[in-house]
Amino acid sequence: MKLEPRFPDDVSQEDRELLERRAARLREKPRESEEESVLWAAEFPVGEDSYALPLDTLRAAVPLKMVTPVPLSPPHVIGILRFQGQILTAMSLSSLLGGRGWREDPAVLLVVDPGLGGRLLALDCERIPKPVPLPHALVEEALARATGAVAEVTLPGLHQVNLLDLRRLMDRRASEKRDA
Amino acid sequence: MLDPMMEQLLPGFVDECKEIVERVTDHLIELEKAHERLRFDDLARGLHTLKGSAATLGLAELSELAHRMEDAVLPLRGKTTALPGALTDALLKTLDTWMAHLRATTAKSELPDLKPSHKLLEAVRHAVQAVEPGKPAANNGKAGAEKRKPSAAAEKEKEKEKKSSKREREAPVARAEPAPAEPAAEEDAGAAEEAGSWRVRTREVVSLLHEVERLREVRLRLEERRRELERGISQLARLGILAQTAEVRALLMGVQRALSADGDEAGDIVASMEDELKAICTLPVRTVLEPLRRSVRDLCKQSGKLARLSIVGGEVSLDRRVLESLRGPLVHLVRNAVDHGLEVPDVREARGKHREGIVVVRVEQQGNMLFIEVSDDGNGLDLALIKQAARELSIVPGVELDAMAPAQLHQLIFRNGFSTRRTVTEVSGRGVGMDVVRSQIQALQGHIEVQSTPGQGTRFTLTLPAELGSSPVLVVRCGEHELGIPMPAVETSLLARSGELRVARTRVQLSHRDHLIPVQDLGTLLALRQPEVPHDGQPLLVLQSQGRRIALAVDEVIGDRELVIRPLPPEVRDLAAYQGAATLARGELVLIVRSDWLTGVERREANLTGTRRALVVDDSLTARALHRTALESAGWSVHTASSGRQALEQLRHSAYDVMVSDIGMDEMDGYQLTVQARARPELEAMPIILVSARDSESDQQRGAASGADGFLSKKDCAAGRLIAEVQTVIARRKGAA
């Protein structure tokens, strides 16, 4: 029995074409080699700039609510919050990066695993991040150039994404604290 | 090779055996001192259980060895003498080998040889059989002689046992051995009790704890949804179309009530689950301390000393994870007390002490703090020896060393590589120990102190937070912050009356029960606001800690709660002000302020004087953090407010050199705040900068019209721009003046 595609009468020609294009894309063979050669990252804005974290470090995105401010804490500490049984420190990413402007007040906290023995951290974020593939070759090139916690990955079209190395960012903060 | 199904049961079996071996060890040590029928029976039961369980799992070699241990012990049933020392030694060593073999089987690593244990037991068994009732057996040459000349009866018995063991090996899943006649009934009862319990992996329980936490968060979200619904209903009512929306509002109010009831029920379930899990996750401290009796006994045997371990407070229950981490440090401290602290019996006698030294482990829980003392009545720390070792190891320069007080010299024992022993023994001399003990205690967020009196003894005090216990806390409000103060520090609370306050230029005192007590403002101590004299009717808490008293001014006393205080995350853990954080009923975290920090803060008072002060007003936590980052890095002292109303309140009491305010805030926006501030004569000249997410000409004009001096968009608030704008508006104001 041959199955005929059914289109309801109210589907416009434009929608029909869109559906056909999607179907054609799905029929394409997955390009495994391409998948393998990219690093999936979570991209989000910090002020005018675009930043990204390796997707595998991201544990959750939660609304920036129920954060308890901690008086006398360093300025980059927004406060503490509970997440799945742990008490986490919520930090201002913009402040950690040295104080940058922002477009809108952050409303999201990214719960991340910076590779500190399973201890999680929360970083504020203006918008829920979107997953983006970063070509490995470009990432490697940027990492080789980087001297700090941020590697500037320049994508085709000169779109620049600042890839964050959270562990180095935290280490830097810890060493600043020790020096102070 | 083990049956795969049996193999799965091995980890649980190891745990079970560990408990039995610990119990049997304890009995052996006590029975070596004096006979106790009930102990003996439980010892026999323990060995029998080891044998039967090992056979059930197909571990024939271990079953056989347990059988031999039983053989060595059972002939002494019914006798009233203490266990012979040689027998106790042999059984303890065999138990060690037994456990090592079991662990190696589980880990699939190289198995220890059981033959020496069999030989040892065989020798000691014959020695025991040769002892007449009422006489203790000695581990002398007799055992060997007995071994060489087994009696006919013994030969016959041995043959019978061989057959029995063979049967066991051939039918490994059957529990072949009959229980000893006397303890059988009790064993059955014990087994019935055991049937009601399961063995569960730690990580599964921890994971369950996390799930309960998640459930608590879901319950909080339910509450949040209910509040949103409530706001929606209010908005509908405000629209003035009551008649048209009556039906919808009734429906929504019904949903709101149902949500509220569901939330309450979820809260009850979460609380009940937490209580149950708390019971599962804790164990009495004695489970870690009791096995130390064996260490003390063995060490005494090796060193020729006599010692008794006394445990006080072993019933205190603690988080199993904390207990596990405490095991190593406690073993080390107790072994050190015997090896380094106690003198040999003759020396003790010569010094007028009892020949038997005493090592005391005392456990006490006060609130959420746990105190463990390990003390001995030995020689005390030898200061001359410590100095000599420190000099030889070049730990401290000689000149410095000579100037050190005894308490400072005591601290040297915690240095890496420090040891006063010149030779390495099994117990000490490697210089690895006290520094590791200290770092392990610090890893538990605790600390260790040492006190020592020459000739009288040494006491180590471990202080650490005890999770899962709850403490009484008084919750207070200070500005927008809710904070907890440990109840034991609160003597009383009262309302301020100007007649009872003595106000001087730099300090305020409260006349309270014929005493003058310094008054501190909680907000000032936490750098939330400038110092202010308490107004009439403001709550004051009289606190007492470490011999000091203060009257603490707060904005509101919310009430006392029983809270579980948990450590802060590492990023804020070294803030001296806090003991930890606890979760309130609705799930929000409350910081617990240390009472000793509150009562000892005079030295920090002057911190803010002389610096330029800024007030940052923003309803966004992160925006406040960013402004603080920029301003504090430029040397400003920053106070914050989360709303226009709060800012006006702070401006009523404190003077600021600049105010940076967000425009888009609920209730009162930045324009309204500026207008109201300017309406006060004392704030007329205060520079005000408005910050907005939008960057439109009309916003800027509106800001200027309201009385603001400067305007910045949030994207321009990069550190440099904000400081530049602040400097510009201040300079402009000064120029105008």
mmCIF file of N, CA and C in Angstrom, chain B residues 628-714:
data_model
loop_
_atom_site.group_PDB
_atom_site.id
_atom_site.type_symbol
_atom_site.label_atom_id
_atom_site.label_comp_id
_atom_site.label_asym_id
_atom_site.label_seq_id
_atom_site.Cartn_x
_atom_site.Cartn_y
_atom_site.Cartn_z
ATOM 1 N N ARG B 628 28.552 47.710 42.178
ATOM 2 C CA ARG B 628 29.477 47.582 43.318
ATOM 3 C C ARG B 628 30.882 47.292 42.825
ATOM 4 N N THR B 629 30.978 46.366 41.851
ATOM 5 C CA THR B 629 32.298 45.996 41.318
ATOM 6 C C THR B 629 33.030 47.235 40.827
ATOM 7 N N ALA B 630 32.300 48.021 40.033
ATOM 8 C CA ALA B 630 32.931 49.192 39.432
ATOM 9 C C ALA B 630 33.319 50.214 40.494
ATOM 10 N N LEU B 631 32.387 50.503 41.399
ATOM 11 C CA LEU B 631 32.633 51.569 42.374
ATOM 12 C C LEU B 631 33.662 51.161 43.432
ATOM 13 N N GLU B 632 33.552 49.927 43.925
ATOM 14 C CA GLU B 632 34.501 49.504 44.964
ATOM 15 C C GLU B 632 35.916 49.410 44.408
ATOM 16 N N SER B 633 36.026 49.004 43.137
ATOM 17 C CA SER B 633 37.371 48.929 42.561
ATOM 18 C C SER B 633 37.980 50.326 42.418
ATOM 19 N N ALA B 634 37.127 51.359 42.412
ATOM 20 C CA ALA B 634 37.648 52.727 42.336
ATOM 21 C C ALA B 634 37.750 53.354 43.723
ATOM 22 N N GLY B 635 37.616 52.532 44.766
ATOM 23 C CA GLY B 635 37.841 53.008 46.120
ATOM 24 C C GLY B 635 36.602 53.528 46.832
ATOM 25 N N TRP B 636 35.449 53.305 46.241
ATOM 26 C CA TRP B 636 34.216 53.764 46.889
ATOM 27 C C TRP B 636 33.713 52.723 47.876
ATOM 28 N N SER B 637 33.025 53.239 48.892
ATOM 29 C CA SER B 637 32.321 52.345 49.792
ATOM 30 C C SER B 637 30.858 52.356 49.340
ATOM 31 N N VAL B 638 30.313 51.170 49.122
ATOM 32 C CA VAL B 638 28.989 51.103 48.480
ATOM 33 C C VAL B 638 27.949 50.485 49.407
ATOM 34 N N HIS B 639 26.840 51.164 49.552
ATOM 35 C CA HIS B 639 25.660 50.569 50.182
ATOM 36 C C HIS B 639 24.620 50.374 49.079
ATOM 37 N N THR B 640 23.757 49.405 49.262
ATOM 38 C CA THR B 640 22.778 49.131 48.194
ATOM 39 C C THR B 640 21.359 49.151 48.743
ATOM 40 N N ALA B 641 20.429 49.401 47.853
ATOM 41 C CA ALA B 641 19.002 49.302 48.191
ATOM 42 C C ALA B 641 18.305 48.676 46.995
ATOM 43 N N SER B 642 17.291 47.860 47.277
ATOM 44 C CA SER B 642 16.648 47.141 46.175
ATOM 45 C C SER B 642 15.366 47.819 45.698
ATOM 46 N N SER B 643 15.001 48.934 46.316
ATOM 47 C CA SER B 643 13.799 49.644 45.866
ATOM 48 C C SER B 643 13.920 51.123 46.214
ATOM 49 N N GLY B 644 13.083 51.942 45.594
ATOM 50 C CA GLY B 644 13.079 53.370 45.868
ATOM 51 C C GLY B 644 12.717 53.655 47.316
ATOM 52 N N ARG B 645 11.766 52.890 47.822
ATOM 53 C CA ARG B 645 11.317 53.102 49.204
ATOM 54 C C ARG B 645 12.471 52.862 50.190
ATOM 55 N N GLN B 646 13.196 51.759 49.941
ATOM 56 C CA GLN B 646 14.338 51.453 50.823
ATOM 57 C C GLN B 646 15.432 52.505 50.725
ATOM 58 N N ALA B 647 15.628 52.991 49.495
ATOM 59 C CA ALA B 647 16.668 54.006 49.294
ATOM 60 C C ALA B 647 16.318 55.263 50.088
ATOM 61 N N LEU B 648 15.050 55.659 50.047
ATOM 62 C CA LEU B 648 14.633 56.856 50.790
ATOM 63 C C LEU B 648 14.830 56.649 52.290
ATOM 64 N N GLU B 649 14.559 55.429 52.746
ATOM 65 C CA GLU B 649 14.748 55.099 54.158
ATOM 66 C C GLU B 649 16.231 55.238 54.538
ATOM 67 N N GLN B 650 17.097 54.708 53.662
ATOM 68 C CA GLN B 650 18.529 54.800 53.962
ATOM 69 C C GLN B 650 19.019 56.243 53.899
ATOM 70 N N LEU B 651 18.461 56.991 52.965
ATOM 71 C CA LEU B 651 18.872 58.390 52.830
ATOM 72 C C LEU B 651 18.429 59.217 54.040
ATOM 73 N N ARG B 652 17.416 58.726 54.748
ATOM 74 C CA ARG B 652 16.927 59.433 55.920
ATOM 75 C C ARG B 652 17.998 59.399 57.031
ATOM 76 N N HIS B 653 18.750 58.279 57.093
ATOM 77 C CA HIS B 653 19.716 58.117 58.188
ATOM 78 C C HIS B 653 21.155 58.402 57.763
ATOM 79 N N SER B 654 21.456 58.236 56.494
ATOM 80 C CA SER B 654 22.859 58.281 56.084
ATOM 81 C C SER B 654 23.080 59.303 54.983
ATOM 82 N N ALA B 655 24.322 59.792 54.932
ATOM 83 C CA ALA B 655 24.682 60.750 53.869
ATOM 84 C C ALA B 655 25.555 60.036 52.841
ATOM 85 N N TYR B 656 25.318 60.318 51.572
ATOM 86 C CA TYR B 656 26.090 59.684 50.503
ATOM 87 C C TYR B 656 26.668 60.751 49.584
ATOM 88 N N ASP B 657 27.811 60.406 48.981
ATOM 89 C CA ASP B 657 28.455 61.348 48.064
ATOM 90 C C ASP B 657 27.861 61.251 46.662
ATOM 91 N N VAL B 658 27.221 60.135 46.367
ATOM 92 C CA VAL B 658 26.543 59.980 45.075
ATOM 93 C C VAL B 658 25.496 58.876 45.188
ATOM 94 N N MET B 659 24.439 59.014 44.414
ATOM 95 C CA MET B 659 23.455 57.916 44.335
ATOM 96 C C MET B 659 23.341 57.484 42.874
ATOM 97 N N VAL B 660 23.457 56.183 42.646
ATOM 98 C CA VAL B 660 23.301 55.626 41.293
ATOM 99 C C VAL B 660 22.030 54.794 41.321
ATOM 100 N N SER B 661 21.040 55.195 40.537
ATOM 101 C CA SER B 661 19.751 54.492 40.629
ATOM 102 C C SER B 661 19.268 54.007 39.265
ATOM 103 N N ASP B 662 18.702 52.821 39.299
ATOM 104 C CA ASP B 662 18.033 52.274 38.123
ATOM 105 C C ASP B 662 16.747 53.082 37.894
ATOM 106 N N ILE B 663 16.280 53.120 36.649
ATOM 107 C CA ILE B 663 15.009 53.809 36.387
ATOM 108 C C ILE B 663 13.839 52.841 36.505
ATOM 109 N N GLY B 664 13.968 51.702 35.833
ATOM 110 C CA GLY B 664 12.820 50.782 35.751
ATOM 111 C C GLY B 664 12.665 49.895 36.956
ATOM 112 N N MET B 665 12.082 50.429 38.037
ATOM 113 C CA MET B 665 11.838 49.603 39.231
ATOM 114 C C MET B 665 10.344 49.600 39.535
ATOM 115 N N ASP B 666 9.881 48.497 40.144
ATOM 116 C CA ASP B 666 8.469 48.414 40.528
ATOM 117 C C ASP B 666 8.179 49.438 41.629
ATOM 118 N N GLU B 667 6.943 49.671 41.890
ATOM 119 C CA GLU B 667 6.462 50.586 42.951
ATOM 120 C C GLU B 667 6.917 52.026 42.725
ATOM 121 N N MET B 668 8.211 52.273 42.781
ATOM 122 C CA MET B 668 8.717 53.638 42.626
ATOM 123 C C MET B 668 9.877 53.599 41.640
ATOM 124 N N ASP B 669 9.722 54.275 40.492
ATOM 125 C CA ASP B 669 10.832 54.215 39.522
ATOM 126 C C ASP B 669 11.902 55.253 39.875
ATOM 127 N N GLY B 670 12.984 55.253 39.100
ATOM 128 C CA GLY B 670 14.123 56.125 39.392
ATOM 129 C C GLY B 670 13.771 57.598 39.322
ATOM 130 N N TYR B 671 12.841 57.954 38.397
ATOM 131 C CA TYR B 671 12.432 59.370 38.290
ATOM 132 C C TYR B 671 11.750 59.806 39.580
ATOM 133 N N GLN B 672 10.784 58.967 40.035
ATOM 134 C CA GLN B 672 10.041 59.311 41.257
ATOM 135 C C GLN B 672 10.985 59.400 42.456
ATOM 136 N N LEU B 673 11.936 58.473 42.506
ATOM 137 C CA LEU B 673 12.897 58.473 43.612
ATOM 138 C C LEU B 673 13.694 59.786 43.607
ATOM 139 N N THR B 674 14.123 60.197 42.397
ATOM 140 C CA THR B 674 14.915 61.428 42.294
ATOM 141 C C THR B 674 14.087 62.629 42.745
ATOM 142 N N VAL B 675 12.839 62.665 42.282
ATOM 143 C CA VAL B 675 11.967 63.791 42.653
ATOM 144 C C VAL B 675 11.801 63.846 44.172
ATOM 145 N N GLN B 676 11.538 62.675 44.784
ATOM 146 C CA GLN B 676 11.314 62.655 46.240
ATOM 147 C C GLN B 676 12.589 62.992 47.008
ATOM 148 N N ALA B 677 13.734 62.552 46.474
ATOM 149 C CA ALA B 677 15.002 62.872 47.144
ATOM 150 C C ALA B 677 15.260 64.373 47.080
ATOM 151 N N ARG B 678 15.030 64.933 45.907
ATOM 152 C CA ARG B 678 15.283 66.375 45.735
ATOM 153 C C ARG B 678 14.345 67.230 46.589
ATOM 154 N N ALA B 679 13.198 66.649 46.937
ATOM 155 C CA ALA B 679 12.244 67.403 47.762
ATOM 156 C C ALA B 679 12.770 67.592 49.184
ATOM 157 N N ARG B 680 13.776 66.810 49.557
ATOM 158 C CA ARG B 680 14.345 66.967 50.904
ATOM 159 C C ARG B 680 15.527 67.940 50.815
ATOM 160 N N PRO B 681 15.496 68.949 51.603
ATOM 161 C CA PRO B 681 16.559 69.975 51.508
ATOM 162 C C PRO B 681 17.962 69.385 51.658
ATOM 163 N N GLU B 682 18.125 68.385 52.556
ATOM 164 C CA GLU B 682 19.472 67.856 52.809
ATOM 165 C C GLU B 682 20.007 67.036 51.626
ATOM 166 N N LEU B 683 19.113 66.676 50.693
ATOM 167 C CA LEU B 683 19.562 65.862 49.560
ATOM 168 C C LEU B 683 19.620 66.669 48.251
ATOM 169 N N GLU B 684 19.363 67.930 48.405
ATOM 170 C CA GLU B 684 19.279 68.780 47.213
ATOM 171 C C GLU B 684 20.575 68.770 46.401
ATOM 172 N N ALA B 685 21.720 68.724 47.135
ATOM 173 C CA ALA B 685 23.006 68.826 46.431
ATOM 174 C C ALA B 685 23.637 67.458 46.138
ATOM 175 N N MET B 686 22.965 66.358 46.522
ATOM 176 C CA MET B 686 23.579 65.037 46.311
ATOM 177 C C MET B 686 23.557 64.660 44.824
ATOM 178 N N PRO B 687 24.733 64.380 44.241
ATOM 179 C CA PRO B 687 24.726 63.986 42.833
ATOM 180 C C PRO B 687 23.938 62.684 42.617
ATOM 181 N N ILE B 688 23.089 62.681 41.603
ATOM 182 C CA ILE B 688 22.288 61.480 41.296
ATOM 183 C C ILE B 688 22.523 61.103 39.833
ATOM 184 N N ILE B 689 22.829 59.834 39.614
ATOM 185 C CA ILE B 689 22.981 59.328 38.234
ATOM 186 C C ILE B 689 21.896 58.290 38.002
ATOM 187 N N LEU B 690 21.158 58.444 36.942
ATOM 188 C CA LEU B 690 20.132 57.453 36.611
ATOM 189 C C LEU B 690 20.675 56.504 35.546
ATOM 190 N N VAL B 691 20.318 55.231 35.708
ATOM 191 C CA VAL B 691 20.791 54.206 34.769
ATOM 192 C C VAL B 691 19.570 53.508 34.179
ATOM 193 N N SER B 692 19.591 53.335 32.877
ATOM 194 C CA SER B 692 18.426 52.719 32.244
ATOM 195 C C SER B 692 18.852 51.687 31.212
ATOM 196 N N ALA B 693 17.993 50.692 31.038
ATOM 197 C CA ALA B 693 18.261 49.709 29.986
ATOM 198 C C ALA B 693 18.082 50.374 28.621
ATOM 199 N N ARG B 694 17.213 51.403 28.571
ATOM 200 C CA ARG B 694 16.980 52.114 27.306
ATOM 201 C C ARG B 694 17.914 53.338 27.218
ATOM 202 N N ASP B 695 18.134 53.761 26.033
ATOM 203 C CA ASP B 695 19.084 54.867 25.856
ATOM 204 C C ASP B 695 18.443 55.922 24.948
ATOM 205 N N SER B 696 17.244 56.368 25.340
ATOM 206 C CA SER B 696 16.550 57.289 24.442
ATOM 207 C C SER B 696 16.707 58.726 24.921
ATOM 208 N N GLU B 697 16.574 59.609 23.973
ATOM 209 C CA GLU B 697 16.683 61.055 24.266
ATOM 210 C C GLU B 697 15.609 61.473 25.264
ATOM 211 N N SER B 698 14.378 60.926 25.081
ATOM 212 C CA SER B 698 13.279 61.338 25.963
ATOM 213 C C SER B 698 13.544 60.890 27.402
ATOM 214 N N ASP B 699 14.145 59.684 27.569
ATOM 215 C CA ASP B 699 14.475 59.207 28.922
ATOM 216 C C ASP B 699 15.473 60.152 29.584
ATOM 217 N N GLN B 700 16.461 60.557 28.790
ATOM 218 C CA GLN B 700 17.483 61.458 29.339
ATOM 219 C C GLN B 700 16.866 62.783 29.767
ATOM 220 N N GLN B 701 15.974 63.266 28.903
ATOM 221 C CA GLN B 701 15.326 64.546 29.221
ATOM 222 C C GLN B 701 14.466 64.429 30.468
ATOM 223 N N ARG B 702 13.750 63.295 30.557
ATOM 224 C CA ARG B 702 12.881 63.089 31.719
ATOM 225 C C ARG B 702 13.729 62.990 32.996
ATOM 226 N N GLY B 703 14.879 62.352 32.864
ATOM 227 C CA GLY B 703 15.791 62.221 34.004
ATOM 228 C C GLY B 703 16.261 63.587 34.468
ATOM 229 N N ALA B 704 16.676 64.398 33.515
ATOM 230 C CA ALA B 704 17.171 65.739 33.863
ATOM 231 C C ALA B 704 16.056 66.550 34.517
ATOM 232 N N ALA B 705 14.827 66.381 33.971
ATOM 233 C CA ALA B 705 13.696 67.136 34.515
ATOM 234 C C ALA B 705 13.393 66.724 35.954
ATOM 235 N N SER B 706 13.628 65.453 36.278
ATOM 236 C CA SER B 706 13.328 64.992 37.641
ATOM 237 C C SER B 706 14.378 65.468 38.644
ATOM 238 N N GLY B 707 15.513 65.916 38.145
ATOM 239 C CA GLY B 707 16.545 66.431 39.054
ATOM 240 C C GLY B 707 17.823 65.633 39.045
ATOM 241 N N ALA B 708 17.946 64.668 38.108
ATOM 242 C CA ALA B 708 19.166 63.844 38.063
ATOM 243 C C ALA B 708 20.304 64.628 37.422
ATOM 244 N N ASP B 709 21.529 64.289 37.842
ATOM 245 C CA ASP B 709 22.695 64.998 37.304
ATOM 246 C C ASP B 709 23.277 64.291 36.079
ATOM 247 N N GLY B 710 23.090 63.002 36.018
ATOM 248 C CA GLY B 710 23.692 62.272 34.914
ATOM 249 C C GLY B 710 22.801 61.127 34.474
ATOM 250 N N PHE B 711 23.107 60.597 33.309
ATOM 251 C CA PHE B 711 22.297 59.524 32.755
ATOM 252 C C PHE B 711 23.219 58.551 32.022
ATOM 253 N N LEU B 712 23.017 57.263 32.267
ATOM 254 C CA LEU B 712 23.821 56.244 31.579
ATOM 255 C C LEU B 712 22.917 55.100 31.151
ATOM 256 N N SER B 713 23.227 54.535 29.992
ATOM 257 C CA SER B 713 22.511 53.310 29.635
ATOM 258 C C SER B 713 23.294 52.150 30.243
ATOM 259 N N LYS B 714 22.597 51.017 30.487
ATOM 260 C CA LYS B 714 23.276 49.898 31.156
ATOM 261 C C LYS B 714 24.418 49.357 30.315
#
